[in-house]
Amino acid sequence: MRKINVITLGCSKNTVDSEHLMARLAAAGYEVRHDSDRTDAKTVVINTCGFIGDAKQESIEMILRAVEAKKAGRIERLFVIGCLSERYADELRAEIPEVDAYFGARTWDGVVRALEAAEGEALKTERLLTTPKHYAYLKISEGCNWLCGYCAIPLIRGRHVSVPMEELEEEARKLAAAGVKELIVIAQDTTYYGIDLYGRRMLAELLRRLCRIDGLRWIRLHYAYPAAFPEDVIEVMAAEPKICKYLDIPFQHISDNQLAAMLRRHTKAEALALVERLRAAIPSLALRTTLLVGYPGETEADFEELCDFVRAVRFERLGVFAYSEEEGTHSALHLKDDVPEEVKQQRVERIMALQQRIAAELNRERVGRTERVMIDGRQGDFYVGRSQYDSPEVDQEILIPADERRLLRGRLYEVRITDAAEYDLYGTVVSR
């Protein structure tokens, strides 16, 4: 009963929540495992995702598998936390009563008390990492105030709440002392950071403070909402050598008709102007975006406008999703899901085919360059690394022959790019 297996589903924000929970469990004397199939732990905690249909289904299937294990006597206590139980706690209790207790994304610390784990201010900044030891996520705020028409995040995680800057600095220092070299700053909208605590956006100041922490080599910024993008963030990204020349900025669409229907708070002209300012200030910037196609009312003309946007901007990284109705959102309540599923999928495929060609062209341009590469590990005959232009798990990799020399995980090496594929690069180490 002193062994606990914590299973994490969903996004990097859930990862951070699980790591905080695991630290509290470990401080109370529990032996903690993460996503382990080789543990005899009698207590299981499942941190669920409830954002889109596929993620919800994955979470439900994981809960049901754990229930079967409980019925078979392999586990004795089962707790469910996270986004799925935040949205559907009553339904889950009725349909799956075998779970000992459900706690939401905003009340996950309830499982701490249920398990009589450690609490207290000193543990707020403690983490038990589940990522490779050389990189970690730093969640700087919770929730979102933008209320986009398709998005259930404000319904699940509530309004925007920033983590105090001093707390984030302490957490980052502890991560660096534990060997973390790359810090990936995350939130539903990182640019909104600080407005609730300090009366103004404070992301630039936070980034400056993080850059002063010894041991951190790379600081990467994810999930920046494009409306009212802070100019001082552009300035600090351009000036600070520790900040990766990389930005994840989900535009979702570019047609003014679609942006208005989605309740996005910017126009096409403003989006294009932001891209121009970013690229002018940071010429080597790698832009990552996500797009949403098939939203209610999207015409073929809207979609072609989006394709033109992708061609013009030539994003280094891009993902695209087909719209699916999420109950309780503005679009589910007020708009008709009128784009046929086959049209949605065709549009996804057309965007990805376009991006595939762009990615291949951009990769070929990097052949012959020497870039600083962080090694993530080894797979078969290759070491797997990333440049500052690629985030772990979601972006491409640089493959280095393992027979050339021994490379160390988490170390930075100068690597000459020798070949390129559509979504991978190949290289050889030229110096340490």
mmCIF file with all atom_site columns, N, CA, C and O in Angstrom, residues 12-29:
data_model
loop_
_atom_site.group_PDB
_atom_site.id
_atom_site.type_symbol
_atom_site.label_atom_id
_atom_site.label_alt_id
_atom_site.label_comp_id
_atom_site.label_asym_id
_atom_site.label_entity_id
_atom_site.label_seq_id
_atom_site.pdbx_PDB_ins_code
_atom_site.Cartn_x
_atom_site.Cartn_y
_atom_site.Cartn_z
_atom_site.occupancy
_atom_site.B_iso_or_equiv
_atom_site.pdbx_formal_charge
_atom_site.auth_seq_id
_atom_site.auth_comp_id
_atom_site.auth_asym_id
_atom_site.auth_atom_id
_atom_site.pdbx_PDB_model_num
ATOM 1  N N  . SER A 1 12 ? 1.290  18.568 -21.636 1.00 0.00 ? 12 SER A N  1
ATOM 2  C CA . SER A 1 12 ? 2.411  18.840 -20.735 1.00 0.00 ? 12 SER A CA 1
ATOM 3  C C  . SER A 1 12 ? 1.952  19.517 -19.446 1.00 0.00 ? 12 SER A C  1
ATOM 4  O O  . SER A 1 12 ? 2.633  19.420 -18.415 1.00 0.00 ? 12 SER A O  1
ATOM 5  N N  . LYS A 1 13 ? 0.812  20.200 -19.462 1.00 0.00 ? 13 LYS A N  1
ATOM 6  C CA . LYS A 1 13 ? 0.303  20.803 -18.230 1.00 0.00 ? 13 LYS A CA 1
ATOM 7  C C  . LYS A 1 13 ? -0.085 19.703 -17.244 1.00 0.00 ? 13 LYS A C  1
ATOM 8  O O  . LYS A 1 13 ? 0.145  19.821 -16.032 1.00 0.00 ? 13 LYS A O  1
ATOM 9  N N  . ASN A 1 14 ? -0.681 18.633 -17.752 1.00 0.00 ? 14 ASN A N  1
ATOM 10 C CA . ASN A 1 14 ? -0.978 17.483 -16.903 1.00 0.00 ? 14 ASN A CA 1
ATOM 11 C C  . ASN A 1 14 ? 0.306  16.846 -16.376 1.00 0.00 ? 14 ASN A C  1
ATOM 12 O O  . ASN A 1 14 ? 0.358  16.371 -15.243 1.00 0.00 ? 14 ASN A O  1
ATOM 13 N N  . THR A 1 15 ? 1.329  16.805 -17.220 1.00 0.00 ? 15 THR A N  1
ATOM 14 C CA . THR A 1 15 ? 2.626  16.258 -16.789 1.00 0.00 ? 15 THR A CA 1
ATOM 15 C C  . THR A 1 15 ? 3.136  16.993 -15.559 1.00 0.00 ? 15 THR A C  1
ATOM 16 O O  . THR A 1 15 ? 3.584  16.379 -14.587 1.00 0.00 ? 15 THR A O  1
ATOM 17 N N  . VAL A 1 16 ? 3.076  18.318 -15.594 1.00 0.00 ? 16 VAL A N  1
ATOM 18 C CA . VAL A 1 16 ? 3.548  19.114 -14.454 1.00 0.00 ? 16 VAL A CA 1
ATOM 19 C C  . VAL A 1 16 ? 2.715  18.826 -13.210 1.00 0.00 ? 16 VAL A C  1
ATOM 20 O O  . VAL A 1 16 ? 3.255  18.665 -12.103 1.00 0.00 ? 16 VAL A O  1
ATOM 21 N N  . ASP A 1 17 ? 1.393  18.740 -13.359 1.00 0.00 ? 17 ASP A N  1
ATOM 22 C CA . ASP A 1 17 ? 0.537  18.428 -12.210 1.00 0.00 ? 17 ASP A CA 1
ATOM 23 C C  . ASP A 1 17 ? 0.926  17.088 -11.597 1.00 0.00 ? 17 ASP A C  1
ATOM 24 O O  . ASP A 1 17 ? 1.017  16.956 -10.368 1.00 0.00 ? 17 ASP A O  1
ATOM 25 N N  . SER A 1 18 ? 1.144  16.087 -12.446 1.00 0.00 ? 18 SER A N  1
ATOM 26 C CA . SER A 1 18 ? 1.528  14.760 -11.945 1.00 0.00 ? 18 SER A CA 1
ATOM 27 C C  . SER A 1 18 ? 2.866  14.819 -11.214 1.00 0.00 ? 18 SER A C  1
ATOM 28 O O  . SER A 1 18 ? 3.048  14.174 -10.176 1.00 0.00 ? 18 SER A O  1
ATOM 29 N N  . GLU A 1 19 ? 3.794  15.602 -11.739 1.00 0.00 ? 19 GLU A N  1
ATOM 30 C CA . GLU A 1 19 ? 5.118  15.684 -11.107 1.00 0.00 ? 19 GLU A CA 1
ATOM 31 C C  . GLU A 1 19 ? 5.052  16.350 -9.735  1.00 0.00 ? 19 GLU A C  1
ATOM 32 O O  . GLU A 1 19 ? 5.756  15.955 -8.808  1.00 0.00 ? 19 GLU A O  1
ATOM 33 N N  . HIS A 1 20 ? 4.199  17.363 -9.597  1.00 0.00 ? 20 HIS A N  1
ATOM 34 C CA . HIS A 1 20 ? 3.993  17.976 -8.279  1.00 0.00 ? 20 HIS A CA 1
ATOM 35 C C  . HIS A 1 20 ? 3.357  16.966 -7.316  1.00 0.00 ? 20 HIS A C  1
ATOM 36 O O  . HIS A 1 20 ? 3.765  16.864 -6.154  1.00 0.00 ? 20 HIS A O  1
ATOM 37 N N  . LEU A 1 21 ? 2.352  16.244 -7.793  1.00 0.00 ? 21 LEU A N  1
ATOM 38 C CA . LEU A 1 21 ? 1.698  15.230 -6.962  1.00 0.00 ? 21 LEU A CA 1
ATOM 39 C C  . LEU A 1 21 ? 2.689  14.160 -6.518  1.00 0.00 ? 21 LEU A C  1
ATOM 40 O O  . LEU A 1 21 ? 2.735  13.776 -5.341  1.00 0.00 ? 21 LEU A O  1
ATOM 41 N N  . MET A 1 22 ? 3.497  13.681 -7.442  1.00 0.00 ? 22 MET A N  1
ATOM 42 C CA . MET A 1 22 ? 4.453  12.618 -7.122  1.00 0.00 ? 22 MET A CA 1
ATOM 43 C C  . MET A 1 22 ? 5.468  13.063 -6.078  1.00 0.00 ? 22 MET A C  1
ATOM 44 O O  . MET A 1 22 ? 5.864  12.284 -5.208  1.00 0.00 ? 22 MET A O  1
ATOM 45 N N  . ALA A 1 23 ? 5.877  14.340 -6.145  1.00 0.00 ? 23 ALA A N  1
ATOM 46 C CA . ALA A 1 23 ? 6.816  14.849 -5.140  1.00 0.00 ? 23 ALA A CA 1
ATOM 47 C C  . ALA A 1 23 ? 6.194  14.838 -3.758  1.00 0.00 ? 23 ALA A C  1
ATOM 48 O O  . ALA A 1 23 ? 6.854  14.506 -2.762  1.00 0.00 ? 23 ALA A O  1
ATOM 49 N N  . ARG A 1 24 ? 4.925  15.179 -3.681  1.00 0.00 ? 24 ARG A N  1
ATOM 50 C CA . ARG A 1 24 ? 4.245  15.174 -2.383  1.00 0.00 ? 24 ARG A CA 1
ATOM 51 C C  . ARG A 1 24 ? 4.069  13.746 -1.861  1.00 0.00 ? 24 ARG A C  1
ATOM 52 O O  . ARG A 1 24 ? 4.201  13.501 -0.658  1.00 0.00 ? 24 ARG A O  1
ATOM 53 N N  . LEU A 1 25 ? 3.788  12.838 -2.758  1.00 0.00 ? 25 LEU A N  1
ATOM 54 C CA . LEU A 1 25 ? 3.662  11.439 -2.342  1.00 0.00 ? 25 LEU A CA 1
ATOM 55 C C  . LEU A 1 25 ? 5.000  10.898 -1.857  1.00 0.00 ? 25 LEU A C  1
ATOM 56 O O  . LEU A 1 25 ? 5.083  10.221 -0.828  1.00 0.00 ? 25 LEU A O  1
ATOM 57 N N  . ALA A 1 26 ? 6.068  11.220 -2.600  1.00 0.00 ? 26 ALA A N  1
ATOM 58 C CA . ALA A 1 26 ? 7.396  10.748 -2.207  1.00 0.00 ? 26 ALA A CA 1
ATOM 59 C C  . ALA A 1 26 ? 7.812  11.334 -0.865  1.00 0.00 ? 26 ALA A C  1
ATOM 60 O O  . ALA A 1 26 ? 8.432  10.657 -0.033  1.00 0.00 ? 26 ALA A O  1
ATOM 61 N N  . ALA A 1 27 ? 7.465  12.604 -0.627  1.00 0.00 ? 27 ALA A N  1
ATOM 62 C CA . ALA A 1 27 ? 7.819  13.249 0.641   1.00 0.00 ? 27 ALA A CA 1
ATOM 63 C C  . ALA A 1 27 ? 7.108  12.595 1.814   1.00 0.00 ? 27 ALA A C  1
ATOM 64 O O  . ALA A 1 27 ? 7.594  12.661 2.955   1.00 0.00 ? 27 ALA A O  1
ATOM 65 N N  . ALA A 1 28 ? 5.979  11.956 1.553   1.00 0.00 ? 28 ALA A N  1
ATOM 66 C CA . ALA A 1 28 ? 5.231  11.263 2.609   1.00 0.00 ? 28 ALA A CA 1
ATOM 67 C C  . ALA A 1 28 ? 5.682  9.819  2.775   1.00 0.00 ? 28 ALA A C  1
ATOM 68 O O  . ALA A 1 28 ? 5.096  9.072  3.564   1.00 0.00 ? 28 ALA A O  1
ATOM 69 N N  . GLY A 1 29 ? 6.703  9.415  2.018   1.00 0.00 ? 29 GLY A N  1
ATOM 70 C CA . GLY A 1 29 ? 7.246  8.083  2.187   1.00 0.00 ? 29 GLY A CA 1
ATOM 71 C C  . GLY A 1 29 ? 6.730  7.039  1.217   1.00 0.00 ? 29 GLY A C  1
ATOM 72 O O  . GLY A 1 29 ? 7.078  5.858  1.320   1.00 0.00 ? 29 GLY A O  1
#
